JSON list of C-alpha atoms in Angstrom, two decimals:
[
{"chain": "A", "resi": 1, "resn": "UNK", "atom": "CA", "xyz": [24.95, -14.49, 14.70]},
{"chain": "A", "resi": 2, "resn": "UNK", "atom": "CA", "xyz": [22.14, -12.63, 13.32]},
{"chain": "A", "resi": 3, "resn": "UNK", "atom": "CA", "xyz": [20.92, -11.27, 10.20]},
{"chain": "A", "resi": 4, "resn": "UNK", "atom": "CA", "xyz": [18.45, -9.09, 8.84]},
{"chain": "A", "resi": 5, "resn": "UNK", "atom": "CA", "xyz": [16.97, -8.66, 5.39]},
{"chain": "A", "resi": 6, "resn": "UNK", "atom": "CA", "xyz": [14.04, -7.17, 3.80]},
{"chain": "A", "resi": 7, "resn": "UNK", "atom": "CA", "xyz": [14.91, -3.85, 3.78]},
{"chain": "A", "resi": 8, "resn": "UNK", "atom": "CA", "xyz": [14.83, -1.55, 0.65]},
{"chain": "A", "resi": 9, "resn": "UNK", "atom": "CA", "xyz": [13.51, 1.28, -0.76]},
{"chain": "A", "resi": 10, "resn": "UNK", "atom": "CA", "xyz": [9.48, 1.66, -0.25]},
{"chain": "A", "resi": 11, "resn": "UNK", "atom": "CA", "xyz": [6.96, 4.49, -1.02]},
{"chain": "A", "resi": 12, "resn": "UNK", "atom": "CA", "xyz": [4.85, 5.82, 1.67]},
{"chain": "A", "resi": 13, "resn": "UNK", "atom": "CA", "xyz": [1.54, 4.07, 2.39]},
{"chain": "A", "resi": 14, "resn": "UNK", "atom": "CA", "xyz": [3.20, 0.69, 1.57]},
{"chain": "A", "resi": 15, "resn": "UNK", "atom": "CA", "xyz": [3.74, -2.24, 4.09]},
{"chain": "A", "resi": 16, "resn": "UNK", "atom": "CA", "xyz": [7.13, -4.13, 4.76]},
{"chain": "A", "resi": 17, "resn": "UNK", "atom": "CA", "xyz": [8.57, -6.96, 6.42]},
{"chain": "A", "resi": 18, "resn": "UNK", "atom": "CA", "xyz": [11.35, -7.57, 7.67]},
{"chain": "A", "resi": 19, "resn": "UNK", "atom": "CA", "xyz": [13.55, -10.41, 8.70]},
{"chain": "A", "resi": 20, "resn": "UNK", "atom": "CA", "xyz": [16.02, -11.53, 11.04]},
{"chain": "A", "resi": 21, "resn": "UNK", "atom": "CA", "xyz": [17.46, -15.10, 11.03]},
{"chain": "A", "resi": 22, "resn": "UNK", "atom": "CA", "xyz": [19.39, -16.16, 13.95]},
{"chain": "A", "resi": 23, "resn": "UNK", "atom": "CA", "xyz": [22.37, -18.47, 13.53]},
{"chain": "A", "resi": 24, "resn": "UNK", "atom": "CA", "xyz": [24.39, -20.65, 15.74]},
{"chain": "A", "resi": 25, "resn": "UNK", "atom": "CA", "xyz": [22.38, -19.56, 18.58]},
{"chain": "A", "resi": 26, "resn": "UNK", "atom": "CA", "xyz": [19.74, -21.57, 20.46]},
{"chain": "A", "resi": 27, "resn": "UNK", "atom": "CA", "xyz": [16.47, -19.36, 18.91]},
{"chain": "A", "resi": 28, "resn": "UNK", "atom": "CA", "xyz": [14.17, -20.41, 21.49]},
{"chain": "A", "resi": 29, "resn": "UNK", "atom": "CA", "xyz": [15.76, -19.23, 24.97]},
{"chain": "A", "resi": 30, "resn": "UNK", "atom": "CA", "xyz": [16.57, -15.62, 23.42]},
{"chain": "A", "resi": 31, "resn": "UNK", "atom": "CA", "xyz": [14.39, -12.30, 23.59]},
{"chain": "A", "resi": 32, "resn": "UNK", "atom": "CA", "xyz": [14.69, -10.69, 20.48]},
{"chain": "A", "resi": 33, "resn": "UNK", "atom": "CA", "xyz": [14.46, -7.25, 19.79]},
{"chain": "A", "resi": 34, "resn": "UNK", "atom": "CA", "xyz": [13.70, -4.74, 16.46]},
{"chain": "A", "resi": 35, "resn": "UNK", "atom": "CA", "xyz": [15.69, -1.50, 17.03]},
{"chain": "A", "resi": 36, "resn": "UNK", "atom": "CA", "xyz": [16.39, 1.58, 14.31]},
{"chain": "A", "resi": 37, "resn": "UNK", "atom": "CA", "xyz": [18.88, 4.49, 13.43]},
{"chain": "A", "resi": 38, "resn": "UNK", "atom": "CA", "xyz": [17.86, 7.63, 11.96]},
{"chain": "A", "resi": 39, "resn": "UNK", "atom": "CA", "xyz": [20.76, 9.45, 9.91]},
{"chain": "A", "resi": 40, "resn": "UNK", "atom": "CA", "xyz": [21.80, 11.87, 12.81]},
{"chain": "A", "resi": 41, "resn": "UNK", "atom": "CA", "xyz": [19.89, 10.40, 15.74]},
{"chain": "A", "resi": 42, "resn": "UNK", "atom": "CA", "xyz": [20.79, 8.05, 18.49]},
{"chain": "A", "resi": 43, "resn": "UNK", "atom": "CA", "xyz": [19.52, 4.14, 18.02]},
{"chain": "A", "resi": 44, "resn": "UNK", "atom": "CA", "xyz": [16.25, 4.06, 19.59]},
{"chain": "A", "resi": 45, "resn": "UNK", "atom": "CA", "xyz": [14.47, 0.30, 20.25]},
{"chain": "A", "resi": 46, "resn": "UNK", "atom": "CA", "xyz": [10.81, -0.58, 18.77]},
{"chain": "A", "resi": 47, "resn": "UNK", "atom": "CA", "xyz": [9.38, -3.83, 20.02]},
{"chain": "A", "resi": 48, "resn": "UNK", "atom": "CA", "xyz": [11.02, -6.86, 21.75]},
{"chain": "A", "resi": 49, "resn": "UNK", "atom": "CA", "xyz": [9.23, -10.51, 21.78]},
{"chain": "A", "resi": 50, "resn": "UNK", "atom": "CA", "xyz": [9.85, -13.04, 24.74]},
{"chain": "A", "resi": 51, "resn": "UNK", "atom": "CA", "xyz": [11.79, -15.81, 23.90]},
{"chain": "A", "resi": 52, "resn": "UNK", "atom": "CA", "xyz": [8.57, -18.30, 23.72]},
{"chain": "A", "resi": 53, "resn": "UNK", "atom": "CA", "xyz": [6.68, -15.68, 21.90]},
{"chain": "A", "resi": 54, "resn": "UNK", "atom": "CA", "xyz": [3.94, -14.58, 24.08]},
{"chain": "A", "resi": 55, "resn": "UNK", "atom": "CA", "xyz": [5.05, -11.84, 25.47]},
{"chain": "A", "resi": 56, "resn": "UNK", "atom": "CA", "xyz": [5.99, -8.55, 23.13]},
{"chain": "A", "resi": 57, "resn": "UNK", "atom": "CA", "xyz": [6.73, -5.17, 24.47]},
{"chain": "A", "resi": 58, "resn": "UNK", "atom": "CA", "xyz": [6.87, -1.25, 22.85]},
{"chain": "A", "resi": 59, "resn": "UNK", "atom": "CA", "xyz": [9.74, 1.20, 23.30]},
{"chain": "A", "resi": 60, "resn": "UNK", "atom": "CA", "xyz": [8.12, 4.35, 22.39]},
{"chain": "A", "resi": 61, "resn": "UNK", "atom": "CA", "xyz": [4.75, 4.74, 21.11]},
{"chain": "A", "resi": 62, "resn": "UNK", "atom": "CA", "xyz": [4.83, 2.95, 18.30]},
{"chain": "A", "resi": 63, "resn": "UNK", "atom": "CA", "xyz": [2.09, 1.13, 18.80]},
{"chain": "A", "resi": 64, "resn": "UNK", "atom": "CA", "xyz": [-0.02, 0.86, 15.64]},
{"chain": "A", "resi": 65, "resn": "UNK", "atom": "CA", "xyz": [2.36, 0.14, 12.79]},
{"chain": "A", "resi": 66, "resn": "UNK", "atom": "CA", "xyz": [4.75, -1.97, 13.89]},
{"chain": "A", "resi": 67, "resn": "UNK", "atom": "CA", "xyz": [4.30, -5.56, 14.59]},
{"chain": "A", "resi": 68, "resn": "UNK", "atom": "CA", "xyz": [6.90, -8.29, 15.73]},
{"chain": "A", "resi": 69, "resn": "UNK", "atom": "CA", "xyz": [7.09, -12.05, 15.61]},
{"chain": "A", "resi": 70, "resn": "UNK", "atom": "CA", "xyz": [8.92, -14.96, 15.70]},
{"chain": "A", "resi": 71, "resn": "UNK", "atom": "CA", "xyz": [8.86, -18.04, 13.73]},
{"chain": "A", "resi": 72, "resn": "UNK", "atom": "CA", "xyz": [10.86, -20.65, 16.12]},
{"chain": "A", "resi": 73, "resn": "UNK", "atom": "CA", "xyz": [11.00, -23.25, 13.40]},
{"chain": "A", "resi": 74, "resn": "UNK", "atom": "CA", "xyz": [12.91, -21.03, 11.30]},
{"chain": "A", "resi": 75, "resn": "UNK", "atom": "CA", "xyz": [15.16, -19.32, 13.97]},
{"chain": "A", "resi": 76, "resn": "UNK", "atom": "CA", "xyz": [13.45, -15.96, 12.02]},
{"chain": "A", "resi": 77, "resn": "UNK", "atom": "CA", "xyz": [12.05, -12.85, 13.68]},
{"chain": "A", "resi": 78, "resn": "UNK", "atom": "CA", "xyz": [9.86, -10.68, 11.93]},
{"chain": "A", "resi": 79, "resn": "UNK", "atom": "CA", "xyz": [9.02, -6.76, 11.71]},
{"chain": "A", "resi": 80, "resn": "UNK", "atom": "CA", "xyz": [5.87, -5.79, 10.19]},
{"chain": "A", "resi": 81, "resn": "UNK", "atom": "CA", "xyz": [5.53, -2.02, 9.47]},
{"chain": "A", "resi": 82, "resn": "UNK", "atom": "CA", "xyz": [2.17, -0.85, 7.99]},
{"chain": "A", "resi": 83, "resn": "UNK", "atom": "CA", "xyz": [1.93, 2.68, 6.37]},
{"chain": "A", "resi": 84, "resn": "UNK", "atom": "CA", "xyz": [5.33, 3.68, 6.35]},
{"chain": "A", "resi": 85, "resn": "UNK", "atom": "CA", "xyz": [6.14, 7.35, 6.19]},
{"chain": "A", "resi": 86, "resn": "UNK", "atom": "CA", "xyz": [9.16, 9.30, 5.56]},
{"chain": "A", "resi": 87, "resn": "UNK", "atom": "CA", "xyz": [10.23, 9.34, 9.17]},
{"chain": "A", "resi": 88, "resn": "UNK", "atom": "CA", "xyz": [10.73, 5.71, 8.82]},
{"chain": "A", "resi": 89, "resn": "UNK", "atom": "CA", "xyz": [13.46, 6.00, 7.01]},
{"chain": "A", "resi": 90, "resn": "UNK", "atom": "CA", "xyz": [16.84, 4.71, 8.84]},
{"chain": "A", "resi": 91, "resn": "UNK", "atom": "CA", "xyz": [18.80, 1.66, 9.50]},
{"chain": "A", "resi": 92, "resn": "UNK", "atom": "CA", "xyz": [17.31, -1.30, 11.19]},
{"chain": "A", "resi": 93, "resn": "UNK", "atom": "CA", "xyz": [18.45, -3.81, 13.34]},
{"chain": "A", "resi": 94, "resn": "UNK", "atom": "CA", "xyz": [17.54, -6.74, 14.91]},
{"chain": "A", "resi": 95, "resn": "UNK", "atom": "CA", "xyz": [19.25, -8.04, 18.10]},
{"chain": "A", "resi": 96, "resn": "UNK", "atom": "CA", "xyz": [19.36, -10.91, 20.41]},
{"chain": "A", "resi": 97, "resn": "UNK", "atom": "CA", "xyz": [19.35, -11.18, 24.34]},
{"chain": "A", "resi": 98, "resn": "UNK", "atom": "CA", "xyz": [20.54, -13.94, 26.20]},
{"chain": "A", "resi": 99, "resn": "UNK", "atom": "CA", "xyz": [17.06, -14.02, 28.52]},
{"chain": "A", "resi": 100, "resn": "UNK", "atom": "CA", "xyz": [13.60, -15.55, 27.84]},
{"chain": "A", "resi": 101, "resn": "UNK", "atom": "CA", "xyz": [12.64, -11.85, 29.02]},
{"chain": "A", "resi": 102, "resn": "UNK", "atom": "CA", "xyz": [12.61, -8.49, 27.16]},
{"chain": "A", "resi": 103, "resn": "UNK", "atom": "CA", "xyz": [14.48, -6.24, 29.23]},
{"chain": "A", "resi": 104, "resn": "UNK", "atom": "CA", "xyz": [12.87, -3.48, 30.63]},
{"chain": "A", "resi": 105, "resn": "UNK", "atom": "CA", "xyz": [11.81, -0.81, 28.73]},
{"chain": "A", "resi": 106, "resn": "UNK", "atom": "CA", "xyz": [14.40, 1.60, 29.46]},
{"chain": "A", "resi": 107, "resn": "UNK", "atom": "CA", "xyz": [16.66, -0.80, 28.28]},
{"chain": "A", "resi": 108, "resn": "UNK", "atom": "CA", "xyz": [15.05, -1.48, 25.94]},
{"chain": "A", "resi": 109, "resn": "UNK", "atom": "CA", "xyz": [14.30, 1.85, 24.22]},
{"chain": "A", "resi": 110, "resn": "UNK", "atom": "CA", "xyz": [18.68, 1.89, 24.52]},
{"chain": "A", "resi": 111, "resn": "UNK", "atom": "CA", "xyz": [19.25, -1.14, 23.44]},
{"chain": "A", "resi": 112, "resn": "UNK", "atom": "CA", "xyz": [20.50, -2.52, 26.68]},
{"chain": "A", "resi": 113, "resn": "UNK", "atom": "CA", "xyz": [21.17, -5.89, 27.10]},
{"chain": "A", "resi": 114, "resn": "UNK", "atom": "CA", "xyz": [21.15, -7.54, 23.95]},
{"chain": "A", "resi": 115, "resn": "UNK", "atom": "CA", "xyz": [23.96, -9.44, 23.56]},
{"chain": "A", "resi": 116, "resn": "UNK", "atom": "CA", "xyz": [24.17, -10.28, 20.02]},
{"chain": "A", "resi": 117, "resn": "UNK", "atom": "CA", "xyz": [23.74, -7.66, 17.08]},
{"chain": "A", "resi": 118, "resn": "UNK", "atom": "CA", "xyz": [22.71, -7.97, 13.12]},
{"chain": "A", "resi": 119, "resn": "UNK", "atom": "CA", "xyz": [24.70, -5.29, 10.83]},
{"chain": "A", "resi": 120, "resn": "UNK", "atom": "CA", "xyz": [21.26, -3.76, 10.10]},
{"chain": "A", "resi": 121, "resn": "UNK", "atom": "CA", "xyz": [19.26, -3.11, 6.81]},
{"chain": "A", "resi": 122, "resn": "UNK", "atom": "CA", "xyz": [18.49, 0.21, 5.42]},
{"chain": "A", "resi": 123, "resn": "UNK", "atom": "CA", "xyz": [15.07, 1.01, 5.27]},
{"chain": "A", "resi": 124, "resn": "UNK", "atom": "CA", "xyz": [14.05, 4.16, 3.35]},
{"chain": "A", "resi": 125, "resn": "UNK", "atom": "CA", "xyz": [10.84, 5.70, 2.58]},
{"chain": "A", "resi": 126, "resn": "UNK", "atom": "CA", "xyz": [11.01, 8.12, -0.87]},
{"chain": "A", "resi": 127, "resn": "UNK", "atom": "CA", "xyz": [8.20, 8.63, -3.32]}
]
């Protein structure tokens, strides 16, 4: 199973983290992957890390404020997102694939192939 946290409400300019802990699952042979919801919009993925870590790849082109990684001793992905702006605003998840690959990039901008799936934290952006 997997969980995130960290979510909350956060003015715009600020910096979060989030976290996903991963339970019951061997941590280190699964890609993990940081995907949202928008009130009204499809899920769309973000970023998905390898399972040893050194590989991470972007769905879309968020490529400047969001930042992934894992911590394998604590079975605990991360999502770091810098700046945060309105449009951030939505539910996030965090899900697991049963490959030490991120699927491809179609797939992953779908959320294709992940196997296992948090119940998401709300992330909203209000000043």
């Amino acid at each position: 199973q997997v969980m995130e946290s960290g979510g909350g409400l956060v003015q715009p300019g600020e910096s979060l983290t989030l976290s996903c802990t991963a339970s019951g699952l061997n941590f280190d042979e699964l890609s993990m992957g940081w995907f949202r919801q928008a009130p009204g919009k499809e899920r769309e993925g973000i970023l998905c890390i390898s399972a040893n870590g050194y590989r991470t790849e972007h769905a879309g082109s968020r490529r400047d404020r969001f930042a992934i990684s894992r911590d394998s001793a604590k079975k605990t992905l991360y999502l770091q997102i810098t700046g945060v702006q309105p449009e951030d605003t939505a539910m996030y998840y965090c899900a697991a694939a049963s490959s030490n690959y991120c699927p491809d990039l179609w797939s992953l901008g779908r959320g294709r192939g992940f196997n296992y799936w948090g119940q998401g934290t709300q992330v909203t952006v209000s000043s």
